[in-house]
Structure formats: C-alpha cells, structure tokens
Coordinates of N, CA, C and O and ligand atoms in Angstrom, one line a residue:
X1 N -20.3 12.8 -10.8 CA -20.6 13.3 -9.5 C -19.3 13.7 -8.8 O -18.3 13.0 -8.9
X2 N -19.3 14.9 -8.1 CA -18.0 15.3 -7.5 C -17.8 14.6 -6.2 O -18.7 14.2 -5.5
X3 N -16.5 14.4 -5.9 CA -16.2 13.7 -4.7 C -16.3 14.5 -3.4 O -16.1 15.8 -3.5
X4 N -16.6 13.9 -2.3 CA -16.6 14.6 -1.0 C -15.2 14.5 -0.4 O -14.9 13.4 0.2
X5 N -14.4 15.6 -0.5 CA -13.0 15.5 -0.1 C -12.7 16.0 1.3 O -13.5 16.8 1.9
X6 N -11.6 15.5 1.8 CA -11.2 15.8 3.2 C -10.8 17.3 3.3 O -10.9 17.9 4.3
X7 N -10.2 17.8 2.2 CA -9.8 19.2 2.2 C -9.7 19.7 0.7 O -9.8 18.8 -0.2
X8 N -9.6 21.0 0.4 CA -9.7 21.4 -1.0 C -8.5 20.9 -1.8 O -7.3 20.9 -1.3
X9 N -8.8 20.6 -3.0 CA -7.7 20.1 -4.0 C -6.6 21.1 -4.2 O -5.5 20.8 -4.4
X10 N -7.0 22.4 -4.1 CA -6.0 23.5 -4.3 C -4.8 23.5 -3.4 O -3.8 24.1 -3.6
X11 N -5.0 22.8 -2.2 CA -3.9 22.7 -1.3 C -2.8 21.8 -1.7 O -1.7 21.8 -1.2
X12 N -3.1 21.0 -2.7 CA -2.0 20.1 -3.3 C -1.3 20.8 -4.4 O -1.9 21.3 -5.3
X13 N 0.0 20.8 -4.3 CA 0.9 21.5 -5.3 C 0.6 21.1 -6.7 O 0.7 19.9 -7.0
X14 N 0.3 22.0 -7.5 CA 0.0 21.7 -9.0 C 1.3 21.2 -9.6 O 1.3 20.3 -10.5
X15 N 2.4 21.7 -9.2 CA 3.7 21.3 -9.7 C 3.9 19.8 -9.5 O 4.4 19.1 -10.3
X16 N 3.6 19.3 -8.2 CA 3.8 17.9 -7.9 C 2.7 17.1 -8.7 O 3.1 16.0 -9.3
X17 N 1.5 17.6 -8.9 CA 0.5 16.9 -9.7 C 1.0 16.6 -11.1 O 0.8 15.6 -11.7
X18 N 1.6 17.7 -11.6 CA 2.1 17.6 -13.0 C 3.2 16.6 -13.2 O 3.5 16.2 -14.3
X19 N 4.0 16.3 -12.2 CA 5.1 15.4 -12.3 C 4.6 13.9 -12.3 O 5.4 13.1 -12.7
X20 N 3.4 13.7 -12.0 CA 2.9 12.3 -12.1 C 2.6 11.9 -13.5 O 2.2 12.7 -14.3
X21 N 2.7 10.6 -13.8 CA 2.3 10.1 -15.1 C 0.8 10.4 -15.4 O 0.0 10.4 -14.4
X22 N 0.4 10.5 -16.6 CA -1.0 10.9 -17.0 C -2.0 9.9 -16.4 O -3.1 10.3 -16.2
X23 N -1.6 8.7 -16.2 CA -2.6 7.6 -15.8 C -2.8 7.7 -14.3 O -3.6 6.9 -13.8
X24 N -2.1 8.6 -13.6 CA -2.3 8.7 -12.1 C -2.8 10.1 -11.7 O -2.4 11.0 -12.4
X25 N -3.5 10.2 -10.6 CA -4.0 11.4 -10.1 C -3.7 11.5 -8.6 O -4.0 10.5 -7.9
X26 N -3.2 12.7 -8.2 CA -3.1 12.9 -6.7 C -4.2 13.8 -6.3 O -4.5 14.8 -6.9
X27 N -4.9 13.4 -5.2 CA -6.0 14.2 -4.7 C -6.2 13.9 -3.2 O -5.7 13.0 -2.7
X28 N -7.0 14.8 -2.5 CA -7.3 14.6 -1.1 C -8.1 13.3 -1.0 O -8.8 12.9 -1.9
X29 N -8.0 12.7 0.2 CA -8.8 11.5 0.5 C -10.3 11.9 0.4 O -10.7 13.0 0.8
X30 N -11.1 11.0 -0.2 CA -12.6 11.2 -0.3 C -13.3 10.3 0.6 O -12.8 9.2 1.0
X31 N -14.5 10.7 1.0 CA -15.3 9.9 1.9 C -15.7 8.5 1.3 O -16.2 7.7 2.1
X32 N -15.6 8.3 0.0 CA -15.9 7.0 -0.6 C -14.6 6.2 -0.9 O -14.7 5.2 -1.6
X33 N -13.5 6.6 -0.4 CA -12.2 5.9 -0.7 C -12.0 4.6 0.0 O -11.1 3.8 -0.4
X34 N -12.9 4.2 1.0 CA -12.8 2.9 1.5 C -12.9 1.9 0.4 O -12.2 0.9 0.3
X35 N -13.9 2.2 -0.5 CA -14.2 1.2 -1.6 C -13.0 1.2 -2.6 O -13.0 0.3 -3.5
X36 N -12.2 2.2 -2.6 CA -11.1 2.2 -3.6 C -9.8 1.6 -3.1 O -8.7 1.8 -3.7
X37 N -9.9 0.9 -2.0 CA -8.7 0.1 -1.5 C -7.8 0.9 -0.6 O -6.6 0.6 -0.5
X38 N -8.3 2.0 0.1 CA -7.5 2.8 1.0 C -6.7 1.9 2.0 O -5.5 2.0 2.2
X39 N -7.5 1.0 2.7 CA -6.9 0.2 3.7 C -6.0 -0.9 3.1 O -5.0 -1.3 3.7
X40 N -6.2 -1.3 1.9 CA -5.4 -2.3 1.3 C -4.0 -1.7 1.1 O -3.0 -2.4 1.3
X41 N -3.9 -0.5 0.7 CA -2.6 0.2 0.5 C -1.9 0.4 1.8 O -0.7 0.1 2.0
X42 N -2.7 0.9 2.8 CA -2.1 1.1 4.1 C -1.6 -0.2 4.8 O -0.6 -0.2 5.5
X43 N -2.1 -1.3 4.4 CA -1.7 -2.6 5.0 C -0.3 -3.0 4.5 O 0.4 -3.8 5.1
X44 N 0.2 -2.3 3.5 CA 1.6 -2.5 3.0 C 2.6 -2.0 4.2 O 3.7 -2.4 4.3
X45 N 2.0 -1.0 4.9 CA 2.8 -0.4 6.0 C 2.7 -1.1 7.3 O 3.7 -1.3 8.0
X46 N 1.5 -1.4 7.7 CA 1.3 -1.9 9.1 C 0.0 -2.6 9.2 O -0.8 -2.7 8.3
X47 N -0.3 -3.1 10.4 CA -1.6 -3.8 10.7 C -2.7 -2.9 10.6 O -2.7 -1.8 11.1
X48 N -3.8 -3.2 9.9 CA -4.9 -2.3 9.6 C -6.1 -2.6 10.5 O -6.7 -1.7 11.1
X49 N -6.5 -3.8 10.8 CA -7.7 -4.2 11.5 C -8.9 -3.4 10.9 O -9.4 -2.5 11.5
X50 N -9.4 -3.9 9.8 CA -10.5 -3.3 9.1 C -11.8 -3.5 9.9 O -12.3 -4.6 10.2
X51 N -12.4 -2.3 10.4 CA -13.7 -2.4 11.1 C -14.9 -2.2 10.3 O -16.0 -2.0 10.8
X52 N -14.7 -2.1 9.0 CA -15.8 -1.9 8.0 C -16.0 -0.5 7.6 O -15.4 0.4 8.1
X53 N -16.8 -0.4 6.5 CA -16.9 0.9 5.8 C -17.5 2.0 6.7 O -17.1 3.1 6.8
X54 N -18.6 1.7 7.5 CA -19.3 2.7 8.3 C -18.3 3.3 9.3 O -18.3 4.5 9.5
X55 N -17.5 2.4 10.0 CA -16.5 2.9 11.0 C -15.5 3.8 10.3 O -15.0 4.8 10.8
X56 N -15.0 3.3 9.1 CA -14.0 4.1 8.3 C -14.6 5.5 8.0 O -13.9 6.5 8.2
X57 N -15.9 5.6 7.6 CA -16.5 6.9 7.2 C -16.6 7.8 8.4 O -16.4 9.0 8.4
X58 N -16.9 7.2 9.6 CA -17.0 7.9 10.8 C -15.7 8.6 11.2 O -15.6 9.7 11.6
X59 N -14.6 7.8 11.0 CA -13.3 8.3 11.2 C -12.9 9.5 10.3 O -12.4 10.5 10.7
X60 N -13.3 9.3 9.0 CA -13.1 10.3 8.0 C -13.7 11.6 8.5 O -13.1 12.7 8.5
X61 N -15.0 11.6 8.9 CA -15.7 12.8 9.3 C -15.2 13.4 10.6 O -15.1 14.6 10.7
X62 N -14.7 12.5 11.5 CA -14.2 13.0 12.8 C -12.9 13.8 12.5 O -12.6 14.9 13.0
X63 N -12.1 13.3 11.6 CA -10.8 13.9 11.2 C -11.1 15.2 10.5 O -10.4 16.3 10.8
X64 N -12.0 15.2 9.6 CA -12.3 16.5 8.8 C -12.9 17.5 9.7 O -12.7 18.7 9.4
X65 N -13.6 17.1 10.8 CA -14.2 18.1 11.6 C -13.2 18.9 12.5 O -13.5 19.9 13.0
X66 N -12.0 18.4 12.6 CA -10.9 19.1 13.4 C -10.3 20.1 12.4 O -9.6 19.7 11.4
X67 N -10.6 21.4 12.5 CA -10.2 22.3 11.5 C -8.7 22.4 11.3 O -7.9 22.5 12.3
X68 N -8.2 22.4 10.1 CA -6.8 22.7 9.7 C -5.8 21.8 10.5 O -4.8 22.2 11.0
X69 N -6.2 20.5 10.7 CA -5.4 19.6 11.5 C -5.0 18.3 10.7 O -3.8 18.0 10.6
X70 N -5.9 17.6 10.1 CA -5.7 16.3 9.4 C -5.8 16.5 7.9 O -6.8 16.9 7.4
X71 N -4.8 16.0 7.2 CA -4.8 16.1 5.8 C -4.3 14.7 5.3 O -3.1 14.4 5.4
X72 N -5.1 13.9 4.6 CA -4.7 12.7 4.0 C -4.9 12.8 2.5 O -5.9 13.3 2.1
X73 N -3.9 12.3 1.8 CA -4.0 12.4 0.3 C -3.8 11.0 -0.3 O -3.2 10.1 0.4
X74 N -4.2 10.8 -1.5 CA -4.1 9.5 -2.2 C -3.6 9.7 -3.6 O -3.9 10.8 -4.2
X75 N -3.0 8.7 -4.2 CA -2.7 8.7 -5.6 C -3.6 7.6 -6.2 O -3.7 6.4 -5.6
X76 N -4.4 7.9 -7.2 CA -5.4 7.0 -7.8 C -4.9 6.6 -9.2 O -4.3 7.4 -10.0
X77 N -5.0 5.3 -9.5 CA -4.8 4.8 -10.9 C -6.2 5.1 -11.6 O -7.2 4.5 -11.3
X78 N -6.1 6.0 -12.6 CA -7.4 6.5 -13.2 C -8.1 5.3 -13.9 O -9.4 5.3 -13.8
X79 N -7.4 4.4 -14.5 CA -8.1 3.3 -15.3 C -8.9 2.4 -14.3 O -10.1 2.1 -14.6
X80 N -8.3 2.0 -13.2 CA -9.0 1.1 -12.3 C -9.8 1.8 -11.2 O -10.6 1.2 -10.5
X81 N -9.6 3.1 -11.1 CA -10.2 3.9 -10.0 C -9.8 3.3 -8.6 O -10.6 3.2 -7.7
X82 N -8.6 2.7 -8.5 CA -8.1 2.2 -7.3 C -6.9 3.0 -6.7 O -6.2 3.6 -7.5
X83 N -6.8 3.0 -5.4 CA -5.8 3.8 -4.7 C -4.5 3.0 -4.8 O -4.4 1.8 -4.6
X84 N -3.4 3.7 -5.2 CA -2.1 3.0 -5.3 C -1.0 3.7 -4.4 O 0.1 3.1 -4.2
X85 N -1.4 4.8 -3.7 CA -0.4 5.4 -2.8 C -1.2 6.3 -1.8 O -2.2 6.9 -2.2
X86 N -0.7 6.4 -0.6 CA -1.4 7.2 0.4 C -0.3 7.9 1.3 O 0.8 7.5 1.4
X87 N -0.8 9.0 2.0 CA 0.1 9.7 2.9 C -0.7 10.7 3.6 O -1.8 11.2 3.2
X88 N -0.2 11.1 4.8 CA -1.0 12.0 5.7 C 0.0 13.0 6.3 O 1.2 12.7 6.5
X89 N -0.6 14.2 6.6 CA 0.2 15.1 7.5 C -0.8 15.6 8.6 O -2.0 15.9 8.3
X90 N -0.3 15.7 9.8 CA -1.0 16.2 10.9 C -0.3 17.5 11.3 O 0.9 17.6 11.5
X91 N -1.1 18.6 11.4 CA -0.5 19.9 11.8 C -0.8 20.2 13.3 O -1.9 20.3 13.7
X92 N 0.4 20.2 14.0 CA 0.3 20.4 15.4 C 0.5 21.8 15.8 O 1.6 22.4 15.4
X93 N -0.4 22.4 16.5 CA -0.3 23.9 16.9 C 0.5 23.9 18.2 O 0.3 23.0 19.1
X94 N 1.4 24.9 18.4 CA 2.2 24.9 19.6 C 2.2 26.3 20.3 O 1.7 27.2 19.7
X95 N 2.6 26.3 21.6 CA 2.8 27.6 22.3 C 4.2 28.1 22.0 O 4.4 29.3 22.2
X96 N 5.1 27.2 21.6 CA 6.5 27.6 21.3 C 6.6 28.3 20.0 O 5.6 28.4 19.2
X97 N 7.8 28.9 19.8 CA 8.1 29.5 18.5 C 7.1 30.5 18.0 O 6.6 30.4 16.9
X98 N 6.7 31.4 18.9 CA 5.7 32.4 18.5 C 4.4 31.7 18.1 O 3.8 32.1 17.1
X99 N 3.9 30.7 18.9 CA 2.7 30.0 18.6 C 2.8 29.4 17.2 O 1.8 29.4 16.4
X100 N 3.9 28.7 17.0 CA 4.2 28.1 15.7 C 3.5 26.7 15.5 O 2.8 26.3 16.4
X101 N 3.7 26.1 14.4 CA 3.1 24.8 14.1 C 4.2 23.9 13.5 O 5.1 24.3 12.9
X102 N 4.0 22.6 13.8 CA 4.9 21.5 13.2 C 4.0 20.6 12.4 O 2.9 20.2 12.8
X103 N 4.6 20.2 11.3 CA 3.9 19.2 10.4 C 4.5 17.8 10.7 O 5.7 17.6 10.6
X104 N 3.6 16.9 11.0 CA 4.0 15.5 11.2 C 3.6 14.6 10.0 O 2.4 14.4 9.8
X105 N 4.5 14.1 9.3 CA 4.2 13.2 8.2 C 4.0 11.8 8.7 O 4.7 11.3 9.5
X106 N 2.9 11.2 8.3 CA 2.5 9.9 8.8 C 1.9 9.0 7.7 O 1.4 9.5 6.7
X107 N 2.1 7.7 8.0 CA 1.4 6.7 7.2 C 1.5 6.8 5.7 O 0.6 6.9 4.9
X108 N 2.8 6.7 5.3 CA 3.1 6.7 3.8 C 3.2 5.3 3.3 O 3.9 4.5 3.9
X109 N 2.5 5.0 2.3 CA 2.5 3.7 1.7 C 2.2 3.7 0.2 O 1.3 4.5 -0.3
X110 N 3.0 2.9 -0.5 CA 2.7 2.8 -2.0 C 2.5 1.3 -2.3 O 3.2 0.4 -1.7
X111 N 1.5 1.0 -3.1 CA 1.2 -0.4 -3.4 C 2.4 -1.1 -4.0 O 3.2 -0.4 -4.8
X112 N 2.6 -2.3 -3.6 CA 3.9 -3.0 -4.0 C 4.1 -3.0 -5.5 O 5.2 -2.8 -5.9
X113 N 3.0 -3.1 -6.3 CA 3.2 -3.1 -7.7 C 3.7 -1.8 -8.3 O 4.1 -1.7 -9.5
X114 N 3.6 -0.7 -7.5 CA 3.9 0.6 -8.0 C 5.1 1.2 -7.3 O 5.4 2.4 -7.6
X115 N 5.8 0.5 -6.5 CA 6.9 1.0 -5.8 C 8.1 1.2 -6.7 O 8.2 0.5 -7.7
X116 N 8.9 2.2 -6.4 CA 10.1 2.4 -7.2 C 9.8 3.3 -8.5 O 10.7 3.5 -9.3
X117 N 8.6 3.9 -8.5 CA 8.3 4.8 -9.6 C 8.1 6.2 -9.2 O 7.4 7.0 -9.8
X118 N 8.7 6.6 -8.1 CA 8.7 8.0 -7.6 C 7.4 8.4 -7.0 O 7.2 9.6 -6.7
X119 N 6.5 7.5 -6.7 CA 5.2 7.9 -6.2 C 5.4 8.3 -4.7 O 4.8 9.3 -4.2
X120 N 6.2 7.5 -4.0 CA 6.5 7.9 -2.6 C 7.1 9.3 -2.5 O 6.6 10.1 -1.7
X121 N 8.0 9.6 -3.4 CA 8.6 10.9 -3.4 C 7.6 12.0 -3.7 O 7.6 13.0 -3.0
X122 N 6.7 11.7 -4.6 CA 5.7 12.7 -4.9 C 4.7 13.0 -3.7 O 4.3 14.1 -3.5
X123 N 4.4 11.9 -3.0 CA 3.5 12.0 -1.8 C 4.2 12.9 -0.8 O 3.6 13.9 -0.2
X124 N 5.5 12.7 -0.6 CA 6.3 13.4 0.4 C 6.4 14.9 0.0 O 6.2 15.8 0.8
X125 N 6.6 15.1 -1.3 CA 6.7 16.5 -1.8 C 5.4 17.2 -1.6 O 5.4 18.4 -1.2
X126 N 4.3 16.6 -1.9 CA 3.0 17.2 -1.8 C 2.7 17.5 -0.3 O 2.2 18.6 0.0
X127 N 3.0 16.6 0.6 CA 2.7 16.8 2.0 C 3.6 17.9 2.6 O 3.2 18.7 3.4
X128 N 4.9 17.9 2.2 CA 5.8 18.9 2.7 C 5.4 20.3 2.2 O 5.4 21.3 3.0
X129 N 4.9 20.4 1.0 CA 4.4 21.6 0.4 C 3.2 22.1 1.3 O 3.1 23.3 1.7
X130 N 2.3 21.2 1.7 CA 1.2 21.6 2.5 C 1.6 22.1 3.9 O 1.1 23.0 4.4
X131 N 2.6 21.4 4.4 CA 3.2 21.7 5.8 C 3.8 23.1 5.7 O 3.5 24.0 6.5
X132 N 4.6 23.4 4.7 CA 5.3 24.7 4.6 C 4.3 25.8 4.3 O 4.3 26.9 4.8
X133 N 3.3 25.5 3.4 CA 2.2 26.4 3.1 C 1.4 26.8 4.3 O 0.8 27.9 4.3
X134 N 1.3 25.8 5.2 CA 0.5 26.1 6.5 C 1.3 26.9 7.5 O 0.8 27.2 8.5
X135 N 2.6 27.2 7.1 CA 3.4 28.0 8.0 C 4.2 27.2 9.0 O 4.7 27.8 10.0
X136 N 4.2 25.9 8.9 CA 5.0 25.1 9.8 C 6.4 25.4 9.8 O 7.0 25.6 8.7
X137 N 7.1 25.5 11.0 CA 8.5 25.9 11.0 C 9.4 24.7 10.8 O 10.6 24.8 10.5
X138 N 8.8 23.4 10.9 CA 9.5 22.2 10.5 C 8.5 21.1 10.2 O 7.3 21.2 10.6
X139 N 9.0 20.1 9.4 CA 8.2 19.0 9.1 C 9.0 17.7 9.5 O 10.2 17.6 9.2
X140 N 8.4 16.9 10.3 CA 9.1 15.7 10.9 C 8.4 14.4 10.7 O 7.2 14.4 10.3
X141 N 9.1 13.3 10.8 CA 8.5 12.0 10.7 C 9.4 10.9 11.4 O 10.5 11.2 11.6
X142 N 8.8 9.8 11.7 CA 9.5 8.6 12.2 C 9.6 7.6 11.1 O 8.6 7.4 10.4
X143 N 10.7 6.9 11.0 CA 10.8 5.8 10.0 C 11.8 4.8 10.5 O 12.6 5.0 11.4
X144 N 11.8 3.6 9.8 CA 12.8 2.5 10.1 C 14.1 2.9 9.5 O 14.2 3.8 8.6
X145 N 15.2 2.2 9.9 CA 16.5 2.5 9.4 C 16.5 2.2 7.9 O 17.1 2.9 7.1
X146 N 15.7 1.2 7.4 CA 15.7 0.8 6.0 C 15.1 1.9 5.1 O 15.4 2.0 4.0
X147 N 14.3 2.8 5.7 CA 13.7 3.9 4.9 C 14.4 5.2 5.0 O 14.1 6.2 4.3
X148 N 15.5 5.2 5.8 CA 16.3 6.5 5.9 C 16.8 6.9 4.5 O 16.6 8.1 4.2
X149 N 17.3 6.1 3.7 CA 17.8 6.6 2.3 C 16.7 7.2 1.5 O 16.9 8.2 0.8
X150 N 15.4 6.6 1.6 CA 14.3 7.2 0.9 C 14.0 8.6 1.4 O 13.9 9.5 0.5
X151 N 14.0 8.8 2.7 CA 13.7 10.2 3.2 C 14.8 11.1 2.9 O 14.6 12.3 2.7
X152 N 16.0 10.6 2.9 CA 17.2 11.5 2.6 C 17.0 12.0 1.1 O 17.2 13.2 0.8
X153 N 16.6 11.1 0.2 CA 16.3 11.5 -1.2 C 15.2 12.6 -1.2 O 15.2 13.4 -2.2
X154 N 14.3 12.5 -0.3 CA 13.2 13.5 -0.2 C 13.7 14.8 0.5 O 12.8 15.7 0.7
X155 N 14.9 14.9 0.9 CA 15.4 16.2 1.5 C 15.4 16.2 3.0 O 15.7 17.3 3.6
X156 N 15.1 15.1 3.7 CA 15.1 15.0 5.1 C 16.5 14.6 5.7 O 17.2 13.9 5.0
X157 N 16.8 15.0 6.9 CA 18.0 14.6 7.6 C 17.7 14.0 8.9 O 16.7 14.3 9.5
X158 N 18.5 13.0 9.3 CA 18.3 12.3 10.6 C 18.7 13.3 11.7 O 19.7 13.9 11.7
X159 N 17.8 13.3 12.8 CA 18.0 14.2 13.9 C 17.4 13.5 15.1 O 16.2 13.1 15.1
X160 N 18.1 13.4 16.2 CA 17.6 12.9 17.5 C 17.1 11.5 17.4 O 17.3 10.7 16.4
X161 N 16.3 11.0 18.4 CA 15.8 9.6 18.5 C 14.3 9.6 18.8 O 13.8 10.6 19.3
X162 N 13.7 8.5 18.4 CA 12.3 8.3 18.8 C 12.3 7.4 20.1 O 13.0 6.4 20.2
X163 N 11.4 7.8 21.0 CA 11.2 6.9 22.2 C 9.7 6.5 22.1 O 8.9 7.2 21.7
X164 N 9.5 5.2 22.5 CA 8.2 4.7 22.4 C 7.9 3.8 23.7 O 8.8 3.2 24.2
X165 N 6.7 3.9 24.2 CA 6.3 3.0 25.3 C 5.1 2.2 24.7 O 4.0 2.7 24.5
X166 N 5.3 0.9 24.5 CA 4.3 0.1 23.8 C 3.3 -0.4 24.8 O 3.6 -0.8 25.9
X167 N 2.0 -0.3 24.5 CA 0.9 -0.7 25.4 C 0.8 -2.2 25.3 O 0.7 -2.8 24.2
Ligands
LIG1 N1 16.4 2.3 0.3 C1 17.1 3.0 -0.5 N2 16.6 3.9 -1.4 C2 15.2 3.9 -1.5 C3 14.4 3.1 -0.7 C4 15.0 2.3 0.3 N3 14.3 1.5 1.1 N4 13.1 3.4 -1.0 C5 13.1 4.3 -2.0 N5 14.4 4.6 -2.3 C6 14.9 5.6 -3.3 C7 14.5 5.2 -4.7 O1 15.5 4.4 -5.2 C8 14.5 6.6 -5.4 O2 15.8 7.0 -5.6 P1 16.2 7.8 -7.0 O3 15.5 9.2 -6.9 O4 17.7 7.9 -6.9 O5 15.7 7.0 -8.1 C9 13.9 7.5 -4.3 O6 14.2 6.9 -3.0 C10 12.4 7.7 -4.4 O7 11.8 6.5 -4.3 P2 10.3 6.3 -4.8 O8 10.2 5.6 -6.1 O9 9.5 7.5 -4.6 O10 9.8 5.2 -3.6 P3 8.4 4.5 -3.6 O11 7.4 5.0 -4.4 O12 8.7 3.0 -3.7 O13 8.0 4.8 -2.1 C11 8.0 3.9 0.2 C12 8.8 4.5 -1.0 C13 6.9 4.8 0.6 C14 9.0 3.7 1.4 C15 7.5 2.5 -0.3 O14 8.5 1.7 -0.7 C16 6.5 1.8 0.6 O15 5.3 2.0 0.6 N6 7.1 1.0 1.5 C17 6.3 0.2 2.5 C18 5.7 1.1 3.6 C19 6.6 2.0 4.2 O16 7.7 1.6 4.7 N7 6.2 3.3 4.4 C20 7.0 4.4 5.0 C21 6.8 4.3 6.5 S1 7.5 5.7 7.3 C22 6.2 6.8 7.5 O17 5.1 6.5 7.1 C23 6.5 8.3 8.0

C-alpha cells in the first residue's frame, strides 16, 4: 500500500537519496509515521509531550493543508521500518527581496544509535536543496554552540544573534 505523504517524493534530491546506505531510505513524512517512532526521534532534540496518535495526525493534516509551506522528512531503517532521522523546513513568504522567500530549517534529530554516520548531514543537504529549489534567497536555522561545527560542515556560517522571550 502506498504511503500518504506530506509532499511529493520528487522534491527530495535523488543525489542525496543515493548517498545513503542501502538499508536506509529518505522520504517525506507520512500520515502513519507516528507509529514508526517519529516522536521518539524528536525527543533526542527536545521535550515532546506526546498527545497521542489522533492529535499527531491532525497536526500532520493541518501542516499539509498550508500550501508550499511545511516540509518534514524522515530517514527510515528499511529492516525495522522505524524512523532514525528527522528534519523540517518551513518556507516563509516575504514582501522583501522582490516578494522573496526564506527557508527555515527546524527540528533536526538523529537517533542516538545512528549518530556520526552522516545522516544529519544528508538531512540538511536534502532540506537545503528543497529550500533552494523553492527559490528561497537564503536558508537559516538556530542552533546551540555545540552544534555550530556540525552546521559549518554542512556549509552554513554564523551570522548575527538569536533573541528569545520565553513564556
Ligand atoms: N561537534 C563537532 N562536529 C560535529 C558535531 C558536533 N557536535 N556533530 C556532527 N559533527 C560533524 C561530524 O563529525 C561530521 O564530520 P566529518 O564530515 O568531518 O566526518 C559532520 O559533522 C557530519 O555529521 P553527521 O554524522 O551527519 O552528524 P549526525 O548524523 O550525528 O547528526 C545531529 C548531527 C543532527 C546534530 C545529531 O547529533 C543529533 O541529532 N543531535 C541531537 C539533536 C540536535 O542537537 N539537533 C540539532 C538541533 S538544531 C536544529 O534543529 C536547527
């Protein structure tokens, strides 16, 4: 049975797909991925607060209903059919830069058992490709000091500061 995907598979760079080991697949998030451990992998990054599958599926559909805005992808371990890596890009439309767009990379996480095998780098490559293919004039993200070397390896440079007001 074919999967109900958040966006078409063709938007993911074939070149990046081919760089993954044969036992892994990169694909758009599917509406059944709650069961494949999507939140387990995200919990490597931050607090998840799991509200259950129905709420997760509602969020999936709400995000997909916003046209050309939310793109989440996953790396799947083919043998176990479990998610081992996740990442998202949010495409922000602007009035600036000739009605340009900016790609915001968000929520990158690789399962602890799979870290250090270039999966994070592949996720960033795939998301950056999608951002640039969408015509974004830049791709940006926030990260901790500890992750700066990782993003530098992915071709990003440090610029300006993040300000936050915590509720
Ligand atoms: N410090 C220095 N170098 C690093 C680090 C680090 N913290 N992390 C990775 N690298 C290097 C690797 O050594 C590798 O270098 P090489 O090309 O010379 O061999 C290169 O960066 C690529 O690393 P990957 O193997 O692709 O990294 P990995 O698959 O482990 O993914 C990630 C990195 C996503 C940070 C992962 O460790 C993780 O999930 N961490 C916990 C969650 C997290 O912090 N996510 C990022 C939040 S920021 C955001 O979401 C926008």
